[in-house]
């Protein structure tokens, strides 16, 4: 029962009925043992006869072994594993405590073959050790000879309770290594490994040797992160012949994938080049000369096939930040992994233009995610699971299902303005007014052959007023949602004239190059730069410049 006084402590002898000590001696009576510290002891229970039984003695003894079962991680985020009573509680990235590890998605090898470090089952040399974290296991506190037969120590991982179905299994979230040696092999993790490893006195090929845990002090194993934004429970369990005796657990978080805002600084830009696109590529290179390095990459819509983000350390940790690319299409961008660049793949086609992030705003120090309402389910699940750029898992969803491309970069863009930001939004009515009020101007010839002349475009609008109203209503909804969710007002919006093609059935497309769908670059030094598509109608460009 709670608050009971101990009947007996080490090196003491007590006698039933003497000195105020008594206990039940019936055949069903129990006494209970508590280990105070590791070691071995012998419990002796004796009956001494009295009266006519004087001189009769009955004695039994039991050998006891107490072992230390304790596992610790970097709870205080100072790089030193430490014990704490709350170490198995849920971990929140934005808190000051709770173990957080970076996913080991970069490439620290020097073999010239781009490959993420966590794709193999080994620590990849001394440079990779910076991405491996220590788990501290207390040694048992007994000698090797004192280890009881049948004792095993199980090191295992599991998903936290209460997670929704479909989340990755724990063994696909982290990998545990035998030690912190620079070439240590994995023992727990993705196939062919499993979700646990056993310390045994007579270890098999997949076990660990119990001798590593004899004596006092600590033994360190290494752990690396694999799955962004997920949590894992790491548990140490003592068993004798399969029966659990004691356990200890810690919980850790793999640092989330952060979508970068256009207000974040950039060090290079990927630009596609293809047959028929040479003018586009060459003019981009010319426009960005001396501002930022241009990397020729791909021959199609480079922006849509990836999201370039970041992974970073949590508050209170030694500050680290790494560019991380989420590739959505085959092996696109996998060749960009390097020591300073991480990569992971999730097959989704071309959703890159349907994902944006705001700069930090009130209540959201890492910004808020902005996505289109039709974002692919697996990408939506991935981003929601990262949590810190969402409102309790909820992203800002804009209604863009009425667009043919269904991407938010057709209707909005965020640009840096001093230490703040503005939101560019498509304005259909402004485009109509500029077309109508500038009869002396004409659509640029390469475009009017495809999109029509100024008068032809206006005629389509005049003949379809209900479609004009529909598009204006959709764009008003976009502005309303952004204002409400970002906590901004009309002064934070810059309306950009965008003309839409309304003939034909189904969804809508832009009728001229869309100036909202621009490239925004904030270089390491100097002013931000906007690279804007020429709209094919001079008054549109003049309106944006103004």
Coordinates of N, CA, C and O in Angstrom, one line a residue, residues 24-110:
X24 N 2.3 -11.0 8.3 CA 1.5 -12.2 8.2 C 2.3 -13.4 7.7 O 3.1 -13.3 6.7
X25 N 2.3 -14.5 8.4 CA 3.1 -15.7 8.0 C 2.2 -16.8 7.4 O 2.7 -17.9 7.2
X26 N 1.0 -16.4 7.0 CA 0.1 -17.4 6.4 C 0.7 -17.9 5.0 O 1.5 -17.2 4.4
X27 N 0.1 -19.0 4.5 CA 0.7 -19.6 3.3 C 0.4 -18.7 2.1 O 1.0 -18.9 1.0
X28 N -0.6 -17.8 2.2 CA -0.9 -16.9 1.1 C -0.4 -15.5 1.2 O -0.7 -14.6 0.4
X29 N 0.4 -15.3 2.3 CA 0.9 -13.9 2.5 C 2.1 -13.6 1.5 O 2.8 -14.5 1.0
X30 N 2.2 -12.3 1.2 CA 3.3 -11.9 0.3 C 4.0 -10.8 0.9 O 3.5 -10.0 1.7
X31 N 5.3 -10.7 0.6 CA 6.1 -9.5 0.8 C 6.6 -9.0 -0.6 O 6.6 -9.8 -1.5
X32 N 6.9 -7.7 -0.6 CA 7.2 -7.1 -1.9 C 8.6 -6.5 -1.9 O 9.0 -5.9 -0.9
X33 N 9.3 -6.7 -3.0 CA 10.7 -6.2 -3.1 C 10.8 -5.0 -4.0 O 10.1 -5.0 -5.0
X34 N 11.6 -4.1 -3.6 CA 11.9 -3.0 -4.5 C 13.5 -2.8 -4.6 O 14.2 -2.8 -3.6
X35 N 13.9 -2.7 -5.8 CA 15.4 -2.5 -6.1 C 15.7 -1.1 -5.8 O 15.1 -0.2 -6.4
X36 N 16.7 -0.8 -5.0 CA 17.1 0.5 -4.7 C 18.3 0.9 -5.6 O 18.4 2.1 -6.1
X37 N 19.2 0.0 -5.8 CA 20.3 0.2 -6.7 C 20.7 -1.1 -7.3 O 20.4 -2.2 -6.7
X38 N 21.4 -1.1 -8.4 CA 21.8 -2.4 -9.0 C 22.8 -3.2 -8.2 O 23.6 -2.6 -7.5
X39 N 22.8 -4.5 -8.3 CA 23.7 -5.3 -7.6 C 23.0 -6.7 -7.3 O 22.0 -7.0 -7.8
X40 N 23.7 -7.4 -6.5 CA 23.1 -8.7 -6.1 C 23.0 -8.8 -4.5 O 23.7 -8.1 -3.8
X41 N 22.1 -9.6 -4.1 CA 21.9 -9.8 -2.6 C 21.2 -11.2 -2.4 O 20.8 -11.8 -3.4
X42 N 21.2 -11.6 -1.2 CA 20.5 -12.8 -0.8 C 19.5 -12.5 0.3 O 19.9 -12.0 1.3
X43 N 18.3 -12.9 0.1 CA 17.2 -12.8 1.1 C 17.1 -14.1 1.9 O 16.9 -15.2 1.3
X44 N 17.3 -14.1 3.2 CA 17.2 -15.3 4.0 C 16.0 -15.2 4.9 O 15.7 -14.1 5.6
X45 N 15.1 -16.2 4.9 CA 13.9 -16.3 5.7 C 14.0 -17.5 6.6 O 14.1 -18.6 6.2
X46 N 14.0 -17.3 8.0 CA 14.2 -18.3 8.9 C 13.1 -18.4 10.0 O 12.6 -17.4 10.4
X47 N 12.8 -19.7 10.4 CA 11.9 -20.0 11.5 C 12.7 -20.6 12.6 O 13.4 -21.6 12.4
X48 N 12.6 -20.0 13.8 CA 13.2 -20.6 15.0 C 12.2 -21.1 16.0 O 11.3 -20.3 16.4
X49 N 12.3 -22.3 16.3 CA 11.3 -22.9 17.2 C 11.4 -22.4 18.6 O 12.5 -22.0 19.1
X50 N 10.3 -22.3 19.4 CA 10.3 -21.9 20.8 C 9.5 -22.9 21.6 O 8.8 -23.8 21.0
X51 N 9.7 -22.9 22.9 CA 9.0 -23.8 23.7 C 9.5 -25.3 23.4 O 10.7 -25.6 23.4
X52 N 8.5 -26.2 23.2 CA 8.8 -27.5 22.9 C 9.6 -27.7 21.6 O 10.3 -28.7 21.4
X53 N 9.5 -26.7 20.7 CA 10.3 -26.7 19.4 C 11.6 -26.0 19.5 O 12.2 -25.8 18.5
X54 N 12.0 -25.7 20.7 CA 13.3 -25.0 20.9 C 14.4 -25.8 20.2 O 14.5 -27.0 20.3
X55 N 15.2 -25.0 19.5 CA 16.3 -25.6 18.8 C 16.0 -26.0 17.3 O 16.9 -26.4 16.6
X56 N 14.7 -26.0 17.0 CA 14.4 -26.4 15.6 C 14.5 -25.1 14.7 O 13.9 -24.1 15.0
X57 N 15.2 -25.2 13.6 CA 15.4 -24.1 12.7 C 15.1 -24.5 11.3 O 15.5 -25.6 10.9
X58 N 14.3 -23.7 10.6 CA 14.0 -23.9 9.2 C 14.4 -22.6 8.5 O 14.0 -21.5 8.8
X59 N 15.1 -22.8 7.4 CA 15.7 -21.6 6.7 C 15.6 -21.8 5.2 O 15.9 -22.9 4.7
X60 N 15.2 -20.7 4.5 CA 15.3 -20.7 3.1 C 15.9 -19.4 2.6 O 15.9 -18.4 3.3
X61 N 16.5 -19.5 1.4 CA 17.2 -18.3 0.9 C 16.9 -18.1 -0.6 O 16.5 -19.1 -1.3
X62 N 17.0 -16.9 -1.0 CA 16.7 -16.6 -2.4 C 17.8 -15.5 -2.9 O 18.0 -14.5 -2.2
X63 N 18.4 -15.9 -4.0 CA 19.4 -14.9 -4.5 C 18.6 -13.9 -5.4 O 17.8 -14.2 -6.2
X64 N 19.0 -12.6 -5.2 CA 18.3 -11.5 -5.9 C 19.3 -10.8 -6.7 O 20.5 -10.6 -6.3
X65 N 18.9 -10.4 -7.9 CA 19.7 -9.6 -8.8 C 18.9 -8.4 -9.2 O 17.8 -8.5 -9.8
X66 N 19.5 -7.2 -9.0 CA 18.8 -5.9 -9.4 C 19.7 -5.3 -10.5 O 20.9 -5.2 -10.4
X67 N 19.0 -4.9 -11.6 CA 19.8 -4.3 -12.7 C 19.2 -3.0 -13.0 O 18.0 -2.7 -12.7
X68 N 20.0 -2.1 -13.6 CA 19.6 -0.8 -13.9 C 19.0 -0.8 -15.4 O 19.7 -1.2 -16.3
X69 N 17.8 -0.3 -15.5 CA 17.2 -0.2 -16.8 C 16.8 1.3 -17.1 O 15.8 1.8 -16.5
X70 N 17.6 1.9 -17.9 CA 17.4 3.3 -18.1 C 18.0 3.7 -19.4 O 19.1 3.3 -19.8
X71 N 17.2 4.5 -20.2 CA 17.7 5.0 -21.5 C 17.4 6.5 -21.5 O 16.3 7.0 -21.1
X72 N 18.3 7.3 -22.0 CA 18.2 8.8 -22.0 C 18.6 9.3 -23.4 O 19.4 8.7 -24.1
X73 N 18.0 10.4 -23.7 CA 18.3 11.2 -24.9 C 18.6 12.6 -24.6 O 18.6 13.0 -23.4
X74 N 18.7 13.4 -25.6 CA 19.0 14.8 -25.5 C 17.8 15.6 -25.1 O 17.3 16.5 -25.9
X75 N 17.2 15.4 -24.0 CA 16.0 16.0 -23.6 C 16.1 17.5 -23.5 O 15.2 18.3 -23.8
X76 N 17.2 18.0 -23.0 CA 17.4 19.4 -22.8 C 18.0 20.1 -24.0 O 18.2 21.3 -24.0
X77 N 18.2 19.4 -25.1 CA 18.6 20.0 -26.4 C 20.0 20.7 -26.3 O 20.2 21.7 -27.0
X78 N 20.8 20.2 -25.4 CA 22.2 20.8 -25.3 C 23.2 19.8 -25.8 O 24.4 20.1 -25.6
X79 N 22.8 18.7 -26.4 CA 23.8 17.7 -26.9 C 24.2 16.7 -25.9 O 25.1 15.9 -26.2
X80 N 23.7 16.7 -24.7 CA 24.1 15.8 -23.6 C 22.9 15.0 -23.2 O 21.9 15.6 -22.7
X81 N 22.9 13.7 -23.4 CA 21.8 12.9 -22.9 C 21.6 13.0 -21.4 O 22.5 13.1 -20.7
X82 N 20.3 13.1 -21.0 CA 20.0 13.3 -19.6 C 18.7 12.7 -19.3 O 17.8 12.6 -20.1
X83 N 18.5 12.2 -18.0 CA 17.3 11.6 -17.6 C 16.3 12.7 -17.2 O 16.7 13.8 -16.7
X84 N 15.0 12.5 -17.4 CA 14.0 13.4 -17.0 C 12.6 12.6 -16.9 O 12.3 11.8 -17.7
X85 N 11.8 12.9 -15.9 CA 10.6 12.2 -15.7 C 9.6 12.4 -16.8 O 8.7 11.6 -17.0
X86 N 9.7 13.4 -17.7 CA 8.8 13.7 -18.8 C 9.4 13.3 -20.1 O 8.9 13.7 -21.2
X87 N 10.5 12.5 -20.1 CA 11.2 12.3 -21.4 C 10.4 11.4 -22.3 O 10.7 11.3 -23.5
X88 N 9.3 10.7 -21.9 CA 8.5 9.9 -22.8 C 7.2 10.6 -23.2 O 6.4 10.0 -23.9
X89 N 7.1 11.9 -22.8 CA 5.9 12.7 -23.3 C 6.1 13.1 -24.7 O 7.2 13.1 -25.3
X90 N 5.0 13.6 -25.3 CA 5.0 14.1 -26.7 C 6.0 15.2 -26.8 O 6.2 16.0 -25.9
X91 N 6.7 15.3 -28.0 CA 7.7 16.3 -28.2 C 7.1 17.3 -29.2 O 6.6 17.0 -30.2
X92 N 7.3 18.6 -28.8 CA 6.8 19.7 -29.7 C 8.1 20.5 -30.1 O 8.8 21.0 -29.3
X93 N 8.2 20.7 -31.4 CA 9.3 21.3 -32.0 C 9.6 22.7 -31.4 O 10.7 23.1 -31.1
X94 N 8.5 23.5 -31.2 CA 8.6 24.9 -30.7 C 8.9 25.0 -29.2 O 9.1 26.1 -28.8
X95 N 8.8 23.9 -28.5 CA 9.1 24.0 -27.1 C 10.6 24.1 -26.8 O 11.4 24.0 -27.8
X96 N 11.0 24.3 -25.6 CA 12.5 24.4 -25.2 C 13.1 23.1 -24.9 O 14.3 23.0 -24.8
X97 N 12.3 22.0 -24.6 CA 12.8 20.7 -24.2 C 12.2 19.7 -25.0 O 11.1 19.9 -25.7
X98 N 12.7 18.4 -24.9 CA 12.2 17.3 -25.7 C 13.2 17.0 -26.8 O 13.6 17.9 -27.5
X99 N 13.5 15.8 -27.0 CA 14.6 15.4 -28.0 C 14.1 15.6 -29.4 O 13.1 15.1 -29.8
X100 N 14.9 16.3 -30.2 CA 14.7 16.5 -31.6 C 15.9 16.2 -32.4 O 17.0 16.6 -32.0
X101 N 15.8 15.4 -33.5 CA 17.0 15.1 -34.3 C 16.7 15.5 -35.8 O 15.5 15.4 -36.2
X102 N 17.7 15.9 -36.5 CA 17.6 16.2 -37.9 C 17.5 14.9 -38.7 O 18.2 13.9 -38.4
X103 N 16.7 14.9 -39.7 CA 16.7 13.7 -40.6 C 18.0 13.7 -41.4 O 18.5 14.7 -41.8
X104 N 18.6 12.5 -41.5 CA 19.9 12.4 -42.1 C 19.8 12.2 -43.6 O 20.1 11.1 -44.2
X105 N 19.2 13.2 -44.3 CA 18.9 13.1 -45.7 C 19.9 13.8 -46.6 O 19.7 13.9 -47.8
X106 N 21.1 14.2 -46.1 CA 22.1 14.8 -47.0 C 23.1 13.7 -47.4 O 22.9 12.5 -47.2
X107 N 24.2 14.1 -48.0 CA 25.2 13.1 -48.5 C 26.6 13.5 -48.0 O 27.1 14.5 -48.5
X108 N 27.1 12.8 -47.0 CA 28.4 13.1 -46.4 C 29.5 12.2 -47.0 O 30.7 12.3 -46.5
X109 N 29.2 11.4 -48.0 CA 30.3 10.6 -48.6 C 31.0 11.3 -49.6 O 30.5 12.3 -50.2
X110 N 32.2 10.9 -50.0 CA 33.0 11.5 -51.0 C 33.2 10.6 -52.2 O 34.2 10.7 -52.9

